Coordinates of C-alpha atoms and ligand atoms in Angstrom, one line a residue:
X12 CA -133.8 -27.7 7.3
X13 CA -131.0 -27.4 4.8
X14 CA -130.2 -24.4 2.2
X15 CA -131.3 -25.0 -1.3
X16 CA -128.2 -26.2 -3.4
X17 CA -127.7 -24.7 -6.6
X18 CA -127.2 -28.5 -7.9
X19 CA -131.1 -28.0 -7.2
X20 CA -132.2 -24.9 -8.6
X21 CA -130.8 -25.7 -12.0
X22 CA -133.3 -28.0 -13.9
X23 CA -132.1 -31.0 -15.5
X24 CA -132.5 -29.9 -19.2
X25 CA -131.0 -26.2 -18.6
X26 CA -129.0 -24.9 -21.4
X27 CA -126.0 -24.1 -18.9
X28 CA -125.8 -28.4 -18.5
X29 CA -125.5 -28.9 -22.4
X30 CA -123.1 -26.1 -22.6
X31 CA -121.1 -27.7 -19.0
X32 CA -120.9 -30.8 -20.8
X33 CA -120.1 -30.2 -24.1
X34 CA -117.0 -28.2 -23.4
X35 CA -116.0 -30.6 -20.6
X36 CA -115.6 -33.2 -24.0
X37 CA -113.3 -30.6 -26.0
X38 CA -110.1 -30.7 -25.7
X39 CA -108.7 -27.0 -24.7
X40 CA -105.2 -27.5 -25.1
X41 CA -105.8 -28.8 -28.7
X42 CA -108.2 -26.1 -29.4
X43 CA -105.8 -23.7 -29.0
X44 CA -106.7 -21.9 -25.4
X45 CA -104.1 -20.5 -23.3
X46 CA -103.7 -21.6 -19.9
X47 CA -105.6 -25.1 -20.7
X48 CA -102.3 -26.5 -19.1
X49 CA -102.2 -25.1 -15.5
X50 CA -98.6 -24.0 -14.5
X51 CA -96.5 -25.8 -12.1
X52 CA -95.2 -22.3 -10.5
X53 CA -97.0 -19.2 -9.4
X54 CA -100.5 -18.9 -8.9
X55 CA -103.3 -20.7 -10.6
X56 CA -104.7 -19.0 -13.8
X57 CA -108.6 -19.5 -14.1
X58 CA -109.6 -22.6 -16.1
X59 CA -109.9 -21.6 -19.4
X60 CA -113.1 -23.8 -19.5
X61 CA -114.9 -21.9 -17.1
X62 CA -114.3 -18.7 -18.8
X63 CA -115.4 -20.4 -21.7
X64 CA -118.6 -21.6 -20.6
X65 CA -118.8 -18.2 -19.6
X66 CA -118.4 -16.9 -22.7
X67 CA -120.7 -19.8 -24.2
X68 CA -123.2 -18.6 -21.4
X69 CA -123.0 -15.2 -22.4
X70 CA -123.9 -15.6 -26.2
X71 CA -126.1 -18.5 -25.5
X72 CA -128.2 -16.9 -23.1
X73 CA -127.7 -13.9 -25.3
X74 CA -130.4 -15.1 -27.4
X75 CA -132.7 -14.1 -24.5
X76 CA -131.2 -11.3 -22.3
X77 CA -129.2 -9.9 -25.6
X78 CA -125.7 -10.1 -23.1
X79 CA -122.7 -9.1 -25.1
X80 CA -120.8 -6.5 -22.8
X81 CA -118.0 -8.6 -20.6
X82 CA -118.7 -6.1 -18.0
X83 CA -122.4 -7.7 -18.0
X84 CA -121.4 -10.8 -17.6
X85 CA -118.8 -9.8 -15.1
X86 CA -121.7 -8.5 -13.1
X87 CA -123.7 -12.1 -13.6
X88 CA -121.2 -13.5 -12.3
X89 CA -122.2 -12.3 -9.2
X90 CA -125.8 -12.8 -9.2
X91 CA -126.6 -15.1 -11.4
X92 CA -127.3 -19.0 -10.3
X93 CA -126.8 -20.1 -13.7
X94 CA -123.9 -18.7 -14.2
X95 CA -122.8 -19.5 -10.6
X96 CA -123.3 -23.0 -11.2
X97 CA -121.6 -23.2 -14.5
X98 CA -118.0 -21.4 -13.5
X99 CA -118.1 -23.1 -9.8
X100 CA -118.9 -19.9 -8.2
X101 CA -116.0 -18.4 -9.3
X102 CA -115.9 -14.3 -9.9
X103 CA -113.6 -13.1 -12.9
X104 CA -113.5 -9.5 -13.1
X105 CA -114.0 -7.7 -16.2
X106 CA -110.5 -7.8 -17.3
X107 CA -110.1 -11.1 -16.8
X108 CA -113.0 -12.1 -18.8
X109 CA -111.8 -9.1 -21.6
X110 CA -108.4 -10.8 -21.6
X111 CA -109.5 -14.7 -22.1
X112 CA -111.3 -13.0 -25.2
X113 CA -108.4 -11.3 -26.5
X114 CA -105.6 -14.2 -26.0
X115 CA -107.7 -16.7 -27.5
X116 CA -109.1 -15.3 -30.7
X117 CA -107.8 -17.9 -33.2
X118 CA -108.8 -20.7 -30.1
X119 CA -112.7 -19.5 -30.6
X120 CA -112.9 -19.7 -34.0
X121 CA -111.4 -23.6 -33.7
X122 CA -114.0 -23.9 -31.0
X123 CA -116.9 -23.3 -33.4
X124 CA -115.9 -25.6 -36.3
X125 CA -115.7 -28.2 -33.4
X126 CA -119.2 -27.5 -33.0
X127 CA -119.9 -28.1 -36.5
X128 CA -118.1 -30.8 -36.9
X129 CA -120.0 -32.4 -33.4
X130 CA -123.6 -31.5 -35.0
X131 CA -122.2 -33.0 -38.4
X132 CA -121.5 -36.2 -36.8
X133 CA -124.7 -36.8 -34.9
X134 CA -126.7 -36.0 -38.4
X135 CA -128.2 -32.4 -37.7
X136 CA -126.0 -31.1 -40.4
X137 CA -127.2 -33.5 -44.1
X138 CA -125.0 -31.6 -46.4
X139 CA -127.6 -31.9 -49.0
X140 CA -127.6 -28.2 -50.5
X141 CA -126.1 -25.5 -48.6
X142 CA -127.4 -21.9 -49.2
X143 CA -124.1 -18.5 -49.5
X144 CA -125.4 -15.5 -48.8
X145 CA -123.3 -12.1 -47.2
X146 CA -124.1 -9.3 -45.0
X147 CA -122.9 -6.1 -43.7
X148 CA -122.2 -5.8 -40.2
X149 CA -120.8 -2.4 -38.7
X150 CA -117.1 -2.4 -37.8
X151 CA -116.4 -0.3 -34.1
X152 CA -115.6 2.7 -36.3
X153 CA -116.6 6.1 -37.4
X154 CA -117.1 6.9 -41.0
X155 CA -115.6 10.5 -40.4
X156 CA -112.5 9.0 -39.3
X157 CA -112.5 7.3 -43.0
X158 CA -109.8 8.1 -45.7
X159 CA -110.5 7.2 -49.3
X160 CA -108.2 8.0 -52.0
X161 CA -110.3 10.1 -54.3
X162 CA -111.5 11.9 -51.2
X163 CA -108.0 13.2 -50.3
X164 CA -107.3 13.8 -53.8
X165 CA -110.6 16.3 -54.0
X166 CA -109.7 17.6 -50.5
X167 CA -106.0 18.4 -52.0
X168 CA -107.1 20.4 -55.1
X169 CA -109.6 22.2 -52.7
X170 CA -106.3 23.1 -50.3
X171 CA -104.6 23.5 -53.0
X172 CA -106.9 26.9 -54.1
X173 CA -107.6 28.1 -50.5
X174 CA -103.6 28.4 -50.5
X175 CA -103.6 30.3 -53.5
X176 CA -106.1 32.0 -52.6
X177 CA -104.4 33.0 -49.2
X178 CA -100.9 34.0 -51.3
X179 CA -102.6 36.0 -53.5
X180 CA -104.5 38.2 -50.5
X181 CA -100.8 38.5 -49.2
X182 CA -99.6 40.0 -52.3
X183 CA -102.4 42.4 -52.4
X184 CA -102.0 43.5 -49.1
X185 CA -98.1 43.6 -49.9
X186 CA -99.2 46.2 -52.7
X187 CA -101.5 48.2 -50.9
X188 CA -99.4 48.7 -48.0
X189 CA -100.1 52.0 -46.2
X190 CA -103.4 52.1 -47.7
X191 CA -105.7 49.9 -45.7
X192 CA -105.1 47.7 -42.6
X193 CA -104.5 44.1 -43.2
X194 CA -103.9 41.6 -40.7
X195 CA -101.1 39.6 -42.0
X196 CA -100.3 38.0 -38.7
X197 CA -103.8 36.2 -39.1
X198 CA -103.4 35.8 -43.0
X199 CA -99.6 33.7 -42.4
X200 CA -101.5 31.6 -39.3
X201 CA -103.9 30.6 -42.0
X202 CA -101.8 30.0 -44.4
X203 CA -99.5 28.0 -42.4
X204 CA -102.6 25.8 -41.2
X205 CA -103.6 25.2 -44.4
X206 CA -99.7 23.9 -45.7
X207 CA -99.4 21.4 -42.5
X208 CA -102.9 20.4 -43.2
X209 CA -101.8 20.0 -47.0
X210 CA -98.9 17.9 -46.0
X211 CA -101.3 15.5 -44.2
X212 CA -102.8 15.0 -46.9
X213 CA -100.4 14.1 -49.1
X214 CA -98.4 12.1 -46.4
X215 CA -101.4 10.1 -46.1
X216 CA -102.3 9.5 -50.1
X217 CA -98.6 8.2 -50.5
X218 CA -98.8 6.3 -47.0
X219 CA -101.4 4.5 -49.0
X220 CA -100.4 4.2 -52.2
X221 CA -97.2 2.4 -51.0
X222 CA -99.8 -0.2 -49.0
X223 CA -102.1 -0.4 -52.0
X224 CA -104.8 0.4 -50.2
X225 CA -108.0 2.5 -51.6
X226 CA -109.4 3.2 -48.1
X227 CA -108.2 3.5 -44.9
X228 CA -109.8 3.9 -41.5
X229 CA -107.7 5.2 -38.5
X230 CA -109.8 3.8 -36.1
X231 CA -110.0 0.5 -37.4
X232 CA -107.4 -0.1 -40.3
X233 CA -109.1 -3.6 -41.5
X234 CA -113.1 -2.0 -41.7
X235 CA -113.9 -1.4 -45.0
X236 CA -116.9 1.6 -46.5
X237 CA -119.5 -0.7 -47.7
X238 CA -122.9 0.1 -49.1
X239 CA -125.6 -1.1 -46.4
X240 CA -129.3 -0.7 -46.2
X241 CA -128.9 2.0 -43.6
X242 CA -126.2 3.9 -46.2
X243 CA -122.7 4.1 -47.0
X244 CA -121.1 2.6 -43.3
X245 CA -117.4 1.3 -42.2
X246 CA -118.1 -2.6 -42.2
X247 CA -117.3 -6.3 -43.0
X248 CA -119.1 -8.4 -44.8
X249 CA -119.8 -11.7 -43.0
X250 CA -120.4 -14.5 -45.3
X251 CA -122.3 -17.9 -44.3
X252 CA -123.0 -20.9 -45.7
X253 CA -126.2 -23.0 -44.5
X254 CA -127.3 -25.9 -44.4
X255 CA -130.3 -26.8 -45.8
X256 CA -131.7 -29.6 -43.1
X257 CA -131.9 -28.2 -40.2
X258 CA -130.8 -24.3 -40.9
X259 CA -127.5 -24.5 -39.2
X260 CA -124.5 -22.4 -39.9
X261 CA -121.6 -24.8 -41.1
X262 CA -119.2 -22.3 -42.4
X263 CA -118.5 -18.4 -42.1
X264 CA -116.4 -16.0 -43.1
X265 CA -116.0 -12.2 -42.2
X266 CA -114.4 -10.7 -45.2
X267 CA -113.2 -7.0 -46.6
X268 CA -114.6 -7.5 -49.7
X269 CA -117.2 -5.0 -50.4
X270 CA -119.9 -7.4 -52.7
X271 CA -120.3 -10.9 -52.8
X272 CA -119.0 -11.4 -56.2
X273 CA -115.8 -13.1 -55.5
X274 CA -117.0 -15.1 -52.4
X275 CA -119.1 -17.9 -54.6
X276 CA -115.9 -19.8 -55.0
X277 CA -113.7 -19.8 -51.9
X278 CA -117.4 -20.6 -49.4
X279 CA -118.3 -23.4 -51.6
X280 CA -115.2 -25.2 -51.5
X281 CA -114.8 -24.4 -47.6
X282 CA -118.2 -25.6 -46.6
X283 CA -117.0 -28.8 -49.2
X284 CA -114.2 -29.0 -47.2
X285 CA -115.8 -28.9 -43.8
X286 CA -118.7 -31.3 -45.3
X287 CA -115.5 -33.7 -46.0
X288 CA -118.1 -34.9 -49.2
X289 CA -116.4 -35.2 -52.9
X290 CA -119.9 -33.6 -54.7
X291 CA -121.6 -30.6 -53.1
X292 CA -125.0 -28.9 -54.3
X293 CA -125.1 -25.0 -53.4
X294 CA -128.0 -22.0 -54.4
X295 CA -126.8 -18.1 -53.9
X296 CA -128.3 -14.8 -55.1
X297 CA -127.6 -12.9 -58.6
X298 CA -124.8 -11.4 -56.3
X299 CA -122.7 -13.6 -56.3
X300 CA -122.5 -14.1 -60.4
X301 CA -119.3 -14.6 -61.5
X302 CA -118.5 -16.4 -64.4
X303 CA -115.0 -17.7 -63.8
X304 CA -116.2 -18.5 -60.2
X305 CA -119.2 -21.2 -61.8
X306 CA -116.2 -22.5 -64.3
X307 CA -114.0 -23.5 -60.9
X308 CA -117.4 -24.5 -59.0
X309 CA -117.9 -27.1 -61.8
X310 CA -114.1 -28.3 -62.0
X311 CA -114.5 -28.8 -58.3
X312 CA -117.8 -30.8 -58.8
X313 CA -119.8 -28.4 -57.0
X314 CA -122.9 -28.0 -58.5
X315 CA -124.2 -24.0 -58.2
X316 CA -127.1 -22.3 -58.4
X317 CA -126.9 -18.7 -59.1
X318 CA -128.9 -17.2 -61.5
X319 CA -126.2 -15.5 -64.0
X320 CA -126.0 -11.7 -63.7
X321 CA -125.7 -10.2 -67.4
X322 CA -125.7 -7.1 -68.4
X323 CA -128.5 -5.9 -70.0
X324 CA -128.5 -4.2 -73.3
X325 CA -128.6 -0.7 -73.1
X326 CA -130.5 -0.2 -75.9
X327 CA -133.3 -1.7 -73.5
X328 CA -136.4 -3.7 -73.9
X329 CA -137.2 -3.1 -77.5
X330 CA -133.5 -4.3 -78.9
X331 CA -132.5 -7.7 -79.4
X332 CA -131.0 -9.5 -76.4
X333 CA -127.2 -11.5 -76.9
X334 CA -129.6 -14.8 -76.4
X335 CA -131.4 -13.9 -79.8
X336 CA -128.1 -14.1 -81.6
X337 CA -127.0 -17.9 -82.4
X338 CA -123.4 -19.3 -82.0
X339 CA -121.7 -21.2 -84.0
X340 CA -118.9 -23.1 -82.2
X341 CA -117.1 -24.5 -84.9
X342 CA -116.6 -21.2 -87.2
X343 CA -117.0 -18.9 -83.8
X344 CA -119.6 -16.9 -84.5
X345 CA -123.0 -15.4 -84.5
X346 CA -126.1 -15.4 -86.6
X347 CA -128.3 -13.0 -86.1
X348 CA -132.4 -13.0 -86.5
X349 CA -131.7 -11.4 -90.3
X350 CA -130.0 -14.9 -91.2
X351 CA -126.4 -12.0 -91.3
X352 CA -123.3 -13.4 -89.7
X353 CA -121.6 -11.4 -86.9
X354 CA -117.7 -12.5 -86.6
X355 CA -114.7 -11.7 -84.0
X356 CA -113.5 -8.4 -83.7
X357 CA -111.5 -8.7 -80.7
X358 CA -110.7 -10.4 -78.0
X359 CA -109.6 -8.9 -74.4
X360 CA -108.6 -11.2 -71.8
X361 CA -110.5 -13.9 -72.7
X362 CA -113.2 -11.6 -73.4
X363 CA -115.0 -11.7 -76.8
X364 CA -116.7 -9.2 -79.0
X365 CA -118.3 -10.1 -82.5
X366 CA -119.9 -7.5 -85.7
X367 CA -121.8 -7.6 -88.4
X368 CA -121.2 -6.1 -91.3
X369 CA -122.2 -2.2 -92.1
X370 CA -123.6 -3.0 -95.4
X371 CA -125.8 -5.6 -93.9
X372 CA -127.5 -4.0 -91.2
X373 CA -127.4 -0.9 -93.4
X374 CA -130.2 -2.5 -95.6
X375 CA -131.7 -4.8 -93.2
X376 CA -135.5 -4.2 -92.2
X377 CA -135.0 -5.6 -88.6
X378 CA -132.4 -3.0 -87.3
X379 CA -134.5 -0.7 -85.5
X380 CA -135.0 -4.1 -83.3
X381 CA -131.7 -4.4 -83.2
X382 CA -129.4 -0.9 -83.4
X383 CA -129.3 2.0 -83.1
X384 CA -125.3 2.1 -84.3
X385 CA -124.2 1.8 -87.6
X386 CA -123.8 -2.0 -86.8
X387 CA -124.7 -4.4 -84.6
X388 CA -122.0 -5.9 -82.1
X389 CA -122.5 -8.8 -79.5
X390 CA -120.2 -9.9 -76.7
X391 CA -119.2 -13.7 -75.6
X392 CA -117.8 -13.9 -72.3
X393 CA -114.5 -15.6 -71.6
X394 CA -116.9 -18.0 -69.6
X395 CA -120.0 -17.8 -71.6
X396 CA -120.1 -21.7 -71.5
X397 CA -120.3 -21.8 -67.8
X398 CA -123.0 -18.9 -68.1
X399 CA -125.4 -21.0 -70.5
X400 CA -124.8 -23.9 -68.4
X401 CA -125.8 -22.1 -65.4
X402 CA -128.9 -20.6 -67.1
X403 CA -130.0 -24.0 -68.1
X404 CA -129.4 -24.9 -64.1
X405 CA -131.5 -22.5 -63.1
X406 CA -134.1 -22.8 -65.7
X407 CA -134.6 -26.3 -65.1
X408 CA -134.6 -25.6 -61.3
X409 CA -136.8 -22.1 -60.4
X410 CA -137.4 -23.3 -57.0
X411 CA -133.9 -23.0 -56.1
X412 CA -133.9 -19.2 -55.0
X413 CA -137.4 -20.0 -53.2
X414 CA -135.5 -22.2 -51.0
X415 CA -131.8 -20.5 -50.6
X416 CA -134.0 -17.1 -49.2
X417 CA -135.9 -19.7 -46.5
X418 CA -132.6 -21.2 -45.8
X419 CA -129.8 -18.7 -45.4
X420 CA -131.7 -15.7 -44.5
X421 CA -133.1 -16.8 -41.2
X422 CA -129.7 -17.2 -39.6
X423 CA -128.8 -13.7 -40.4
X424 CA -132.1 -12.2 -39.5
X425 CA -131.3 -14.2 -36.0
X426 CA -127.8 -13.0 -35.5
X427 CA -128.5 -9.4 -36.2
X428 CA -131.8 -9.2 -34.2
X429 CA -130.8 -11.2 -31.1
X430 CA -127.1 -11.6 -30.9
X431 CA -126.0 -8.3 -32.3
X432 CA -129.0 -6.2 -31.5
X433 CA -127.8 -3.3 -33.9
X434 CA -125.5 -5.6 -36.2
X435 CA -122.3 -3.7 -34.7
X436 CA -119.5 -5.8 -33.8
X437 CA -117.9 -4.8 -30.0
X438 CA -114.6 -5.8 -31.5
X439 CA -111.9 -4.6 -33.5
X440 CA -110.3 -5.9 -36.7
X441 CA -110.2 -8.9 -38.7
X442 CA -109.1 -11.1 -36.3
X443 CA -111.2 -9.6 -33.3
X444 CA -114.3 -9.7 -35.5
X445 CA -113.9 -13.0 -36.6
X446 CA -113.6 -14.3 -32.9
X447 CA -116.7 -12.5 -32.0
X448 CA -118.9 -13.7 -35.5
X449 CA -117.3 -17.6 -34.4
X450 CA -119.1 -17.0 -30.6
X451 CA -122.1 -15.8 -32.4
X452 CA -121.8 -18.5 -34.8
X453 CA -122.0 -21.2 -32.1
X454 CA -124.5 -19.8 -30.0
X455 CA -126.5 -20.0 -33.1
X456 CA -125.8 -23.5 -33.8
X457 CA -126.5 -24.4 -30.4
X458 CA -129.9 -22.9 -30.3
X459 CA -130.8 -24.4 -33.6
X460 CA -129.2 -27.9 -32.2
X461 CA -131.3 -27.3 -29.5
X462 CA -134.4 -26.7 -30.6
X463 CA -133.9 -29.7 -33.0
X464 CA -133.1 -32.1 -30.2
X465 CA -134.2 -31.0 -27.3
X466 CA -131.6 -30.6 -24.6
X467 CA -132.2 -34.1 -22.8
X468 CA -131.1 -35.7 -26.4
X469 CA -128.1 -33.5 -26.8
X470 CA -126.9 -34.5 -23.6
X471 CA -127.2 -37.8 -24.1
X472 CA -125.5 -37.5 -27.7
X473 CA -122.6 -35.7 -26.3
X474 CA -122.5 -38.1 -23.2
Ligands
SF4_3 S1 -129.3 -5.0 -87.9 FE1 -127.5 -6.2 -88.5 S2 -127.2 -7.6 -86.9 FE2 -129.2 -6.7 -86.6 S3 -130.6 -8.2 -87.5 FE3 -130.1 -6.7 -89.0 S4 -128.4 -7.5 -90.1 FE4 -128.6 -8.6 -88.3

């Protein structure tokens, strides 16, 4: 008799409801979203909540249909019941949805740590051991629009000769004049290319020495050149920190920085911080070795499991290694496997570097083991402490790297397949990038919530 309501049509335990009701509890206005306040003059803005359960929609349900385009979900707006139902029937255009994104970068990222903080407090986040680990993920750039310092330096010598190279044909045809036919007209446009494509150049190397800058895109001024799988590409490096119980992202990070070297630090001691615990257990890869980093991971009682990266001897296999040399704290030295003392030679910023004597390892019938020099030197590391310390760690703990590649690398191998399909970012710069990885982020989180709970449960948690 009656038309099918869409009340009807979406079941009780849809993933549209949880998302419905879980931002109906957040407080937009606090969040930071414009518009959460409606005007008193002029005509109504959307809600900001619909657009964002629009937005939550779009990456949720991205995990299925693999919708990132706003002009997508512009279109379901207009056929889809779920989406229908969620945003009241309402149908924001494309640049309406495009604009809620822009305007409320910061506001999304603020939205996702809500989430963390919401799965934290109903126990689906243990804070146990949490798992760092970084990956590349393709900036909206071209790596021929990519400057780099020694580039334009090569590129200016190679100017630099074609120019010469140019003058010196006008000479000649200065000197033969009358004999043969040159085309000066043509030489002088060439030349005159070449000088205003020379003062590019040079514009462009002091444009960034005076910023400091190495690199530079001009399509994307934050992207960085970073080494990926697929080859050298213009990137960021997203950084995540995971938690061990249930696999869910509780902090992230999109960063410039090239490696993970210097990211051990400043992810354990946000992920601490979002943890709100005093003591905090965390496993990375040999990437993110970094001496000074264990040392401040220590003094900020985080205990860390990296396995130390040290570089090899280069004499290889067959020479002694720095761990067959003993130290002697007290008289700072070493001993090595002859019974000869090594002492210090010099220290560089903290840096140490021990020898042994020339007459010793002159007569010594070891030293094909362990020279090939004159004499034998060994380094100590301005942190060699927190090295041996983490050594120990890790000796006493092997399983750790077992378990930090089946915690942290699911999430990534979830975001890149299903969220980010090629693992290119749709928007630009830091800040844009950093509000798109916080929607990915969440949708994430939700799934895994989710699938934990089941939807019924959530709803009933967040109810
Ligand atoms: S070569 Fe020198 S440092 Fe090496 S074991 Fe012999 S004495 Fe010691």
């Amino acid at each position: 008799m009656f038309p099918v309501s869409l009340e009807e049509l979406i079941p009780e335990d849809h993933l549209v409801r949880v998302i419905d009701l879980y931002v109906a509890k957040l407080d937009l206005g606090q969040l930071g979203f414009e518009n959460a306040q409606p005007k008193a003059t002029g005509r109504p803005a959307y809600d900001p909540a619909d657009q964002l359960y629009l937005c939550g929609y779009g990456y949720g349900y991205g995990y299925f249909q693999r919708i990132r385009s706003w002009r997508r979900l512009e279109a379901e707006c207009q056929r889809n019941i779920e989406v229908m139902w969620l945003i009241n029937r309402l149908k924001p255009d494309f640049k309406t949805i495009a604009d809620f994104r822009k305007n409320n970068k910061v506001a999304f990222v603020t939205t996702c740590r809500a989430f963390v903080q919401f799965c934290r407090s109903v126990g689906l986040i243990a804070g146990d051991l949490v798992a760092i680990d970084g990956s590349k993920f393709q900036a909206v750039a071209s790596s021929r629009r990519h400057l780099n310092l020694n580039q334009l330096k090569r590129q200016e010598e190679t100017l630099d000769k074609r120019i010469a190279q140019y003058l010196a044909d006008l000479d000649a045809a200065d000197k033969a004049e009358g004999e043969q036919v040159v085309d000066r007209t043509a030489i002088k446009a060439a030349l005159a290319k070449l000088e205003a494509k020379q003062q590019d150049n040079r514009s462009c190397q002091a444009l960034m020495k005076s910023m400091g800058l190495e690199q530079f895109n001009t399509h994307e001024s934050d992207a960085r050149m970073m080494r990926t799988p697929k080859g050298a590409r213009v990137a960021y490096n997203v950084q995540t920190a995971v938690d061990a119980g249930h696999g869910l992202i509780l902090h992230h990070e999109v960063t410039q920085d090239g490696d993970d070297r210097k990211q051990l630090e400043p992810i354990a001691k946000a992920a601490k911080a979002e943890l709100g615990q005093d003591t905090l257990t965390v496993t990375a890869d040999m990437g993110y070795s970094n001496g000074q980093q264990f040392q401040a991971c220590e003094e900020a009682s985080i205990t860390v499991y990296v396995p130390p990266n040290r570089t090899s001897n280069p004499g290889g296999e067959t020479l002694f290694e720095r761990q067959d040399f003993s130290y002697d704290a007290e008289e700072d030295r070493y001993q090595c496997a002859a019974g000869q003392w090594l002492t210090l030679k010099q220290r560089y910023k903290g840096d140490r570097i021990y020898q042994a004597a020339v007459s010793d390892c002159a007569g010594c019938a070891l030293k094909a083991q362990c020279t090939t020099a004159q004499r034998r030197y060994v380094s100590r590391h301005a942190q060699e402490e927190a090295f041996e310390r983490m050594a120990q760690r890790m000796q006493l703990h092997p399983e750790m790297m077992e378990r930090r590649r089946s915690i942290v690398e699911p999430p990534f191998g979830n975001l890149k397949q299903w969220l980010f399909g090629n693992g290119r970012f749709l928007l630009r710069q830091l800040e844009g990038t950093k509000a798109e990885m916080a929607l990915a982020v969440t949708a994430y989180n939700l799934k895994r919530a989710l699938s934990v709970l089941g939807a019924r449960k959530m709803m009933q948690l967040m109810g």
